[in-house]
mmCIF file with all atom_site columns, C-alpha atoms in Angstrom:
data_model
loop_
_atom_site.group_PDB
_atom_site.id
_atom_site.type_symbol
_atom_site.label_atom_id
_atom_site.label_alt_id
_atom_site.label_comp_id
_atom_site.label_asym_id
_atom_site.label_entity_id
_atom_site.label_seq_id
_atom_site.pdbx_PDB_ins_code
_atom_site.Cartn_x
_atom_site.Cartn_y
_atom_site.Cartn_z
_atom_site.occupancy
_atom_site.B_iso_or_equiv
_atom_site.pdbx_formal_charge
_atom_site.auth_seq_id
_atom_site.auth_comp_id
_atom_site.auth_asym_id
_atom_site.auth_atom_id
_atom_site.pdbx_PDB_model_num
ATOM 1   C CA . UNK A 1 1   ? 0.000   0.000  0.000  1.00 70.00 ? 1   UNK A CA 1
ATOM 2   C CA . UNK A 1 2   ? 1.452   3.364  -1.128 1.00 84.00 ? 2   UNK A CA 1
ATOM 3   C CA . UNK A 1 3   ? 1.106   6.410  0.807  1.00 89.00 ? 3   UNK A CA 1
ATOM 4   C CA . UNK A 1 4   ? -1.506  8.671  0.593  1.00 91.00 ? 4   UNK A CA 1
ATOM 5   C CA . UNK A 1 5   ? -1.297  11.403 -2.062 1.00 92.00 ? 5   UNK A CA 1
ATOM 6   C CA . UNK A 1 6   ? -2.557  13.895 -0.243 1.00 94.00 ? 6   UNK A CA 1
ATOM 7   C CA . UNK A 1 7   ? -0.143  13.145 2.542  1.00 93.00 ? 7   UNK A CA 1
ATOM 8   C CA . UNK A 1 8   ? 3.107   12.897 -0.262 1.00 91.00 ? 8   UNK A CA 1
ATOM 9   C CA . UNK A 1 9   ? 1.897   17.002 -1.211 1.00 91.00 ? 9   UNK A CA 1
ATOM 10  C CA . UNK A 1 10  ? 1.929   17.520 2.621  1.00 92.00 ? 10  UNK A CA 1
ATOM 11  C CA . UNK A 1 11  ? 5.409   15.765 2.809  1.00 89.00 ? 11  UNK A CA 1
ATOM 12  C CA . UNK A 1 12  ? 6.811   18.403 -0.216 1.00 87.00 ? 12  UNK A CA 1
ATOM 13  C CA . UNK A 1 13  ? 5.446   21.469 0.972  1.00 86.00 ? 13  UNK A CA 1
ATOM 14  C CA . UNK A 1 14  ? 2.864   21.620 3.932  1.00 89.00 ? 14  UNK A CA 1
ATOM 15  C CA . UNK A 1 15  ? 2.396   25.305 3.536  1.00 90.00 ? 15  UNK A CA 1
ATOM 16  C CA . UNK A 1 16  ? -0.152  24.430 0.783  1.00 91.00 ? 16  UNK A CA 1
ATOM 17  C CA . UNK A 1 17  ? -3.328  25.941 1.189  1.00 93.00 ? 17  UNK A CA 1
ATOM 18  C CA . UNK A 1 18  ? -6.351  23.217 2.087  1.00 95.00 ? 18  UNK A CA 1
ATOM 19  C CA . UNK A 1 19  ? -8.193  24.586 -0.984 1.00 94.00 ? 19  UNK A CA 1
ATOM 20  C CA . UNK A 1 20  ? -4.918  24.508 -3.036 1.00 94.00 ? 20  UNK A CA 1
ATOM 21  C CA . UNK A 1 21  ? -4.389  20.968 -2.090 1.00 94.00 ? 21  UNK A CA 1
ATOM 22  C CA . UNK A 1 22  ? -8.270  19.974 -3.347 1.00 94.00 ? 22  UNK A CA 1
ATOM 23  C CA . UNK A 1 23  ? -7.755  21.299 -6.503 1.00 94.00 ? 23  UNK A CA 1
ATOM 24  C CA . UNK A 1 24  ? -4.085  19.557 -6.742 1.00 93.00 ? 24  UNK A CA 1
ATOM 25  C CA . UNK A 1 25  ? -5.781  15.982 -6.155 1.00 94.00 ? 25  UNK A CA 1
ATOM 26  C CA . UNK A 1 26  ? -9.682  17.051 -7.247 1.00 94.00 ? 26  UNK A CA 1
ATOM 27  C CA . UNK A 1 27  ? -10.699 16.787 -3.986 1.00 94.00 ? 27  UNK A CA 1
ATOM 28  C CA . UNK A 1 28  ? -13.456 19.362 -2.160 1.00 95.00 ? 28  UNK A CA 1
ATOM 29  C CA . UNK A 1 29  ? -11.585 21.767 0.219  1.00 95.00 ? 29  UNK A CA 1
ATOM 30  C CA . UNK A 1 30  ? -14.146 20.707 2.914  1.00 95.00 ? 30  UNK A CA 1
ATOM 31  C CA . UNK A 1 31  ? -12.719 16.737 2.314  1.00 95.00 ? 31  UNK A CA 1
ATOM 32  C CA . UNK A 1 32  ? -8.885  18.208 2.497  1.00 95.00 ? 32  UNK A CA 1
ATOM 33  C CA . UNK A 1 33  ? -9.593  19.688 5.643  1.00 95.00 ? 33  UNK A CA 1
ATOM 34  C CA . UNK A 1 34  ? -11.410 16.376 7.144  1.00 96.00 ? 34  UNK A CA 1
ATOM 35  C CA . UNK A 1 35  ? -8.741  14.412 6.472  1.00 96.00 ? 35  UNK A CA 1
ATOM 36  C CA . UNK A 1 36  ? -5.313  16.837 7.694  1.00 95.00 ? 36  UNK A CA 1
ATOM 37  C CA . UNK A 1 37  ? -7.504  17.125 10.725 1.00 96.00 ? 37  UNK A CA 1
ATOM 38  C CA . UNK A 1 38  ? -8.084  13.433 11.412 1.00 96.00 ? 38  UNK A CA 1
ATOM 39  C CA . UNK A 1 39  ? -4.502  13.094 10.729 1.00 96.00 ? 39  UNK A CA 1
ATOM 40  C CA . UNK A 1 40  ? -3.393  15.847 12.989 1.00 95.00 ? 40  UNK A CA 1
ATOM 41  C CA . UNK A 1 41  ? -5.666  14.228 15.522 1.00 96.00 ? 41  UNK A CA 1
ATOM 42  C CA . UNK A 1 42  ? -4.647  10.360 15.335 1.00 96.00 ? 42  UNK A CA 1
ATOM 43  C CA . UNK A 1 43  ? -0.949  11.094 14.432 1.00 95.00 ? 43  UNK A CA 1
ATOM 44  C CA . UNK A 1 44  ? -0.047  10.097 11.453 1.00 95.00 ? 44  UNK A CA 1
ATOM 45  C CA . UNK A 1 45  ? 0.826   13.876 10.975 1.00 94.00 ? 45  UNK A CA 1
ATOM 46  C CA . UNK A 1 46  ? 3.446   14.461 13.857 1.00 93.00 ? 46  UNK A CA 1
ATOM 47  C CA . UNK A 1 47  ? 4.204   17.722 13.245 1.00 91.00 ? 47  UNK A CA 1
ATOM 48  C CA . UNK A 1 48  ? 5.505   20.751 10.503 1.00 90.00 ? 48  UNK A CA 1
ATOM 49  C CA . UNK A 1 49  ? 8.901   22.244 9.967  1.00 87.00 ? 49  UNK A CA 1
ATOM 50  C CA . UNK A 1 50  ? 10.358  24.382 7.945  1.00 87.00 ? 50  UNK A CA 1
ATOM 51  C CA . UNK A 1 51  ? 13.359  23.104 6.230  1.00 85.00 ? 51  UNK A CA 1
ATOM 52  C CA . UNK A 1 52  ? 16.507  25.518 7.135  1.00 85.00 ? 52  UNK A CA 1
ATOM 53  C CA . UNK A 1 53  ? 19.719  25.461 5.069  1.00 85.00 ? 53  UNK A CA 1
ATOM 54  C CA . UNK A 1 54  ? 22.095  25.850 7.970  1.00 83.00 ? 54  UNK A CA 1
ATOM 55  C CA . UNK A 1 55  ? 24.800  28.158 6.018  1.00 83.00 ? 55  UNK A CA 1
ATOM 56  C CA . UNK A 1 56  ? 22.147  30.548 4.806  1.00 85.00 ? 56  UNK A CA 1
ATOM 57  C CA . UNK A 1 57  ? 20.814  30.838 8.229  1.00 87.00 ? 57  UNK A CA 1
ATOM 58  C CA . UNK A 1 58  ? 24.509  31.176 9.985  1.00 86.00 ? 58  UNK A CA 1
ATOM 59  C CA . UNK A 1 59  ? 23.715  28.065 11.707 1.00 85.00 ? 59  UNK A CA 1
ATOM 60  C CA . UNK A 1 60  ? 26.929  27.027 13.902 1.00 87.00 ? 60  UNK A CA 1
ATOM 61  C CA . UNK A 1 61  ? 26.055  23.856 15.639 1.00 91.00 ? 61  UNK A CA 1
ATOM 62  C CA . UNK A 1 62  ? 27.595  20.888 15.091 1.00 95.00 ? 62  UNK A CA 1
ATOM 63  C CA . UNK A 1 63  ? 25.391  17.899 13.968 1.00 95.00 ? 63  UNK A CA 1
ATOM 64  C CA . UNK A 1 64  ? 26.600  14.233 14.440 1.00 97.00 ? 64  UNK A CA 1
ATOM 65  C CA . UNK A 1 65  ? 25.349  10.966 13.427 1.00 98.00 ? 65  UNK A CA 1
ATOM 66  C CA . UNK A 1 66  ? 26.053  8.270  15.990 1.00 98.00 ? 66  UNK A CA 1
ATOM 67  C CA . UNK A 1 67  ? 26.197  4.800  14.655 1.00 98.00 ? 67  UNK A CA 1
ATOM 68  C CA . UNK A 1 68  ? 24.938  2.756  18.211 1.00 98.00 ? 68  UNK A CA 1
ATOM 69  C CA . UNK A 1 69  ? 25.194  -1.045 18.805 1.00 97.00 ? 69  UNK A CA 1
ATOM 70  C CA . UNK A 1 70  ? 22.888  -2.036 21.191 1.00 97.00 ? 70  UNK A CA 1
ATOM 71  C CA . UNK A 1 71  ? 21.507  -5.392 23.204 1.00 95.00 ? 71  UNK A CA 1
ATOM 72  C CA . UNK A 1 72  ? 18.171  -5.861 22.373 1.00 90.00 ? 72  UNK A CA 1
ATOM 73  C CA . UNK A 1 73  ? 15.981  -5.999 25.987 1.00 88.00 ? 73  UNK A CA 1
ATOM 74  C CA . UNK A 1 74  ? 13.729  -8.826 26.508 1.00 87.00 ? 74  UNK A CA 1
ATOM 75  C CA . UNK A 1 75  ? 10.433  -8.638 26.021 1.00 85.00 ? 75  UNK A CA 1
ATOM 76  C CA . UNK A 1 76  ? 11.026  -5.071 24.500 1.00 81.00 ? 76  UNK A CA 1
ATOM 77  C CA . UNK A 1 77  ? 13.473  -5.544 21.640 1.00 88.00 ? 77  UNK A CA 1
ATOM 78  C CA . UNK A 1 78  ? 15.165  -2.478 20.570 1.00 95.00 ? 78  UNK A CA 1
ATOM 79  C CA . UNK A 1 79  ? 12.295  -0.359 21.075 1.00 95.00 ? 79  UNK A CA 1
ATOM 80  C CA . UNK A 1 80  ? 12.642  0.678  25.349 1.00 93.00 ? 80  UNK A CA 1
ATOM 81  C CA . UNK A 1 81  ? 16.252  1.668  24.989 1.00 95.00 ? 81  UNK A CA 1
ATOM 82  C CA . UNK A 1 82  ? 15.771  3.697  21.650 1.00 96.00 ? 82  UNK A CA 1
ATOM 83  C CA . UNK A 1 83  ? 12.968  5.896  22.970 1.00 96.00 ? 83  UNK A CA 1
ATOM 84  C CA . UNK A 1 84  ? 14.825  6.293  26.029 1.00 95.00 ? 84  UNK A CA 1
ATOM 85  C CA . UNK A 1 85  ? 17.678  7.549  23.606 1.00 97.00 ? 85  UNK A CA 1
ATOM 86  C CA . UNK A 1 86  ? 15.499  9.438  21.824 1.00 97.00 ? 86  UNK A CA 1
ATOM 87  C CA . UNK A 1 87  ? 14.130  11.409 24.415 1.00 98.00 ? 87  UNK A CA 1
ATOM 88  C CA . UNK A 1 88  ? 17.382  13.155 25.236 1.00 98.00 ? 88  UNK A CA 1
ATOM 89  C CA . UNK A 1 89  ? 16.961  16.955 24.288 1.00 96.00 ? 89  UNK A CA 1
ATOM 90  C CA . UNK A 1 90  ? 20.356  16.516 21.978 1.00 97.00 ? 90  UNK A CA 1
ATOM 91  C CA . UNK A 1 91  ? 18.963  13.881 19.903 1.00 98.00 ? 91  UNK A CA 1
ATOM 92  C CA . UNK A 1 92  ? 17.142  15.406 16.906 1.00 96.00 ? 92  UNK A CA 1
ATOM 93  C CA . UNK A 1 93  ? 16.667  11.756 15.232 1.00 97.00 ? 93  UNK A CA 1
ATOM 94  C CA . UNK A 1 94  ? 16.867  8.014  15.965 1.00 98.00 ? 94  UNK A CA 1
ATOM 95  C CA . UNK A 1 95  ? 16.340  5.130  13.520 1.00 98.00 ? 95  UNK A CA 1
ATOM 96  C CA . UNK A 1 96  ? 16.546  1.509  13.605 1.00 97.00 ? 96  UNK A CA 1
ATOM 97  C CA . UNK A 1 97  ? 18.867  0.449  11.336 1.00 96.00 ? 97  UNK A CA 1
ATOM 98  C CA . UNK A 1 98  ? 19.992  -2.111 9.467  1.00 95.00 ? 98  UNK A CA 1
ATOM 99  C CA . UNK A 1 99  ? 24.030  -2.913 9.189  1.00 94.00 ? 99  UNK A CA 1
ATOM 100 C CA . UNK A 1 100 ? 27.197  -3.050 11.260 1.00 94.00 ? 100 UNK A CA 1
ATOM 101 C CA . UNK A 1 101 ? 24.887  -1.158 14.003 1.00 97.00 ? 101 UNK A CA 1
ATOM 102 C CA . UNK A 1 102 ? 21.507  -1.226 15.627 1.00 97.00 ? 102 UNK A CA 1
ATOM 103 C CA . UNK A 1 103 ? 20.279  2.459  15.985 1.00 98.00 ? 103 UNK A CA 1
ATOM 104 C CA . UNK A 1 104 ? 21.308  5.474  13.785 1.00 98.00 ? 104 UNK A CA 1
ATOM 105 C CA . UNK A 1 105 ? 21.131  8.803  16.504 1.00 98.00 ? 105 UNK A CA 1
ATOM 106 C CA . UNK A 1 106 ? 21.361  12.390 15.012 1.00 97.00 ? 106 UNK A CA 1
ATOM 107 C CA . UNK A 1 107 ? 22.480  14.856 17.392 1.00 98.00 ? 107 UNK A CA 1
ATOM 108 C CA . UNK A 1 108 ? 23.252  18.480 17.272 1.00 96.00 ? 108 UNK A CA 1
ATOM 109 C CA . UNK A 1 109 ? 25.095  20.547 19.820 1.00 96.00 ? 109 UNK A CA 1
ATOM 110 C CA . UNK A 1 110 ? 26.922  24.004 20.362 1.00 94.00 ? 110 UNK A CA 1
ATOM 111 C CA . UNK A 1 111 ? 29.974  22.559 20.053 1.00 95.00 ? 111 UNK A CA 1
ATOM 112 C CA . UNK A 1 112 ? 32.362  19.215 19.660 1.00 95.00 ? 112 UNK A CA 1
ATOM 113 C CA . UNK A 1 113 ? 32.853  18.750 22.961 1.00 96.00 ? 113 UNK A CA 1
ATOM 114 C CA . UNK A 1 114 ? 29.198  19.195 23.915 1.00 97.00 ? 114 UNK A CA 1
ATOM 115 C CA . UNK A 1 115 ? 28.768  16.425 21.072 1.00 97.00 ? 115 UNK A CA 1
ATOM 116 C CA . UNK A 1 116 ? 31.633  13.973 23.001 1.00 97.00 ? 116 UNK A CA 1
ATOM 117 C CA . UNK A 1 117 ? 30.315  15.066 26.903 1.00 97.00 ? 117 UNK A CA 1
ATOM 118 C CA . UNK A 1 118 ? 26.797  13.803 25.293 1.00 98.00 ? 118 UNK A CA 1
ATOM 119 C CA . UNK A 1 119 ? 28.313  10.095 23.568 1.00 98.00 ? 119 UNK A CA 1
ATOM 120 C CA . UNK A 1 120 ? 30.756  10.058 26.900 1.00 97.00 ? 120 UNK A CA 1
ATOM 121 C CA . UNK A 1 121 ? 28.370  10.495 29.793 1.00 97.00 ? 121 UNK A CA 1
ATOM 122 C CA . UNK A 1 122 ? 24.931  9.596  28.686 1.00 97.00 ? 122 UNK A CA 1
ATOM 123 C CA . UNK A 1 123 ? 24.616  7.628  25.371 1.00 97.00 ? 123 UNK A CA 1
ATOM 124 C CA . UNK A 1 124 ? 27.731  5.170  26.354 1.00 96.00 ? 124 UNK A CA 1
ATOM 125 C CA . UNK A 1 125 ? 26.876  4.504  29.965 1.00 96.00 ? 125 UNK A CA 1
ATOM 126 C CA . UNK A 1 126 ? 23.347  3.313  29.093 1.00 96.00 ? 126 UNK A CA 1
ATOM 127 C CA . UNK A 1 127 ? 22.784  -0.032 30.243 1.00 94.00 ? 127 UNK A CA 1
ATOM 128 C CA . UNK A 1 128 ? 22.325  -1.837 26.931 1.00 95.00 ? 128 UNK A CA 1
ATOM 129 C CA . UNK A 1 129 ? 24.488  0.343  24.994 1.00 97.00 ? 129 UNK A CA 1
ATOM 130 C CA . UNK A 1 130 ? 27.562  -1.770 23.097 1.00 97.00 ? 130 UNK A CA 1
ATOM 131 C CA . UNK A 1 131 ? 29.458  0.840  21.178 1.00 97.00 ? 131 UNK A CA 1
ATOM 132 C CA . UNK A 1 132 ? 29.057  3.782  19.243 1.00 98.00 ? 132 UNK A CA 1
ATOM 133 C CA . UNK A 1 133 ? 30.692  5.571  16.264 1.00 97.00 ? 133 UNK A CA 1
ATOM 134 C CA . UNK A 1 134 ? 30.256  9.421  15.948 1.00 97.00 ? 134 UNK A CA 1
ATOM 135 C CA . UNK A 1 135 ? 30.516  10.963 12.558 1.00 97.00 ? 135 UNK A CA 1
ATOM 136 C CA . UNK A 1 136 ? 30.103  14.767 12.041 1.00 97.00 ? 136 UNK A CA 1
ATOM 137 C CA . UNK A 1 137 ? 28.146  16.390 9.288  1.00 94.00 ? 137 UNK A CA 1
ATOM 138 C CA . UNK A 1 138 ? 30.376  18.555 7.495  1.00 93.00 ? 138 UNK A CA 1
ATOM 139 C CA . UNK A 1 139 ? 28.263  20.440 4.517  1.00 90.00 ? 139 UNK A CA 1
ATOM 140 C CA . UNK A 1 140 ? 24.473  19.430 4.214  1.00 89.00 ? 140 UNK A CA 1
ATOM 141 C CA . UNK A 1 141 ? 23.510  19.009 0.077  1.00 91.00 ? 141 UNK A CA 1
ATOM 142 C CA . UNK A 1 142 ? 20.111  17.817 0.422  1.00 91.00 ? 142 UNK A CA 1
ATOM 143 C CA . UNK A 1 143 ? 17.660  17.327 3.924  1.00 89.00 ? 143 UNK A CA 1
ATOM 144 C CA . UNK A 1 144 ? 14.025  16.030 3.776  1.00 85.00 ? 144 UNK A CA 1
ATOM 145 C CA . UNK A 1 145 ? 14.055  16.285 -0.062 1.00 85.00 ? 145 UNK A CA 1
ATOM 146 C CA . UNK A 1 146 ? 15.893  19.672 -0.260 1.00 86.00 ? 146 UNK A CA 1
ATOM 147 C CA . UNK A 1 147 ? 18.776  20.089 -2.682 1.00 90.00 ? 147 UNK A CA 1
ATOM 148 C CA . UNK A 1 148 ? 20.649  23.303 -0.954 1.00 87.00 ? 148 UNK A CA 1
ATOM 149 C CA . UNK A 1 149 ? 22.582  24.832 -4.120 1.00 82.00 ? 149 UNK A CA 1
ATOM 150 C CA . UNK A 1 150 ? 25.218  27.166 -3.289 1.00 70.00 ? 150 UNK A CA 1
ATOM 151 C CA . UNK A 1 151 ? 27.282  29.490 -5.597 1.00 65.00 ? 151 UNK A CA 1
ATOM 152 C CA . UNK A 1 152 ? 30.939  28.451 -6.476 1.00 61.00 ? 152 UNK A CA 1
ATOM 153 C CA . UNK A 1 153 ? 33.497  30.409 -3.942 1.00 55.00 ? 153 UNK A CA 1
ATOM 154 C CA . UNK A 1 154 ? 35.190  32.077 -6.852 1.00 57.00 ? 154 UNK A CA 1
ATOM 155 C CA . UNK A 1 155 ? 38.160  30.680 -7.570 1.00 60.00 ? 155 UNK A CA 1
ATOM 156 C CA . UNK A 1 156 ? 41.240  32.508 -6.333 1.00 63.00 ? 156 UNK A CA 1
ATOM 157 C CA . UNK A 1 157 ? 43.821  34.409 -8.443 1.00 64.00 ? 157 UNK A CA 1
ATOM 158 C CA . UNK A 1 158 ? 47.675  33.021 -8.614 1.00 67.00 ? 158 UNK A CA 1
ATOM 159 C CA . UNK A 1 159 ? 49.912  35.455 -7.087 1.00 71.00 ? 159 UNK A CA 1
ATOM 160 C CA . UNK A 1 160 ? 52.938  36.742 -9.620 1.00 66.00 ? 160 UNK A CA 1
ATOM 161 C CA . UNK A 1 161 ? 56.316  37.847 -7.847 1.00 64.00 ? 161 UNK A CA 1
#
């Protein structure tokens, strides 16, 4: 079963207008409306954002994406000790994963060391937790379906003696 296409316009740009949306799909406005608010209501719609190209906005926090190996709990799998992960305020993101590692964790923090305090002192002593591998995000090129194009630093002349 495919997603919902009134859900996949959501996805691509929520700011839509309801009666925008009806005439995208040939839908009534009234209809659109029903159905964002039963999915507002029951979750399947979590929430909207507003997708920010961090060097346009100046953004200076570091982001990292912690590869975590974990021991699955009985009776409760992987799922107890990734929501307790996940409710850390640091953690923007966690996935189960598939791999060399259990959960995929994306944090972002003021700094490096606020990154390694955050692996060091909460994510690694968690009962549960096997190992972890931090990698830092460098230059974002696309997030959520975003392609962030920037212009070419021009290139710098050669300096003559």
């Amino acid at each position: 079963m495919s997603i919902d296409p009134l859900l996949q316009l959501l996805r691509r740009k929520a700011r839509h207008s309801h009666g925008e949306l009806a005439e995208l799909l040939s839908l009534s406005e009234e209809e659109v409306r029903a159905r964002v608010d039963t999915w507002e209501q029951d979750g399947t719609i979590a929430g909207y954002q507003a997708v920010i190209d961090p060097e346009r906005a100046g953004d200076e926090d570091v982001s990292a994406f912690i590869e975590v190996k974990v021991t699955p709990e009985r009776g409760g799998g992987f799922d107890r000790l990734a929501m307790r992960i996940a409710r850390f305020d640091q953690v923007t993101s966690c996935y189960l994963a598939s791999g060399g590692y259990d959960l995929m964790v994306v944090v972002e923090a003021g700094d490096l060391r606020e990154v390694a305090r955050f692996v060091s002192e909460k994510l690694s002593t968690m009962e549960g937790v096997v190992s972890t591998a931090t990698h830092f995000r460098l230059k974002t090129y696309k997030e959520n379906g975003f392609t962030f194009e920037h212009a070419d630093e021009p290139e710098r002349l050669a300096v003559a003696p």
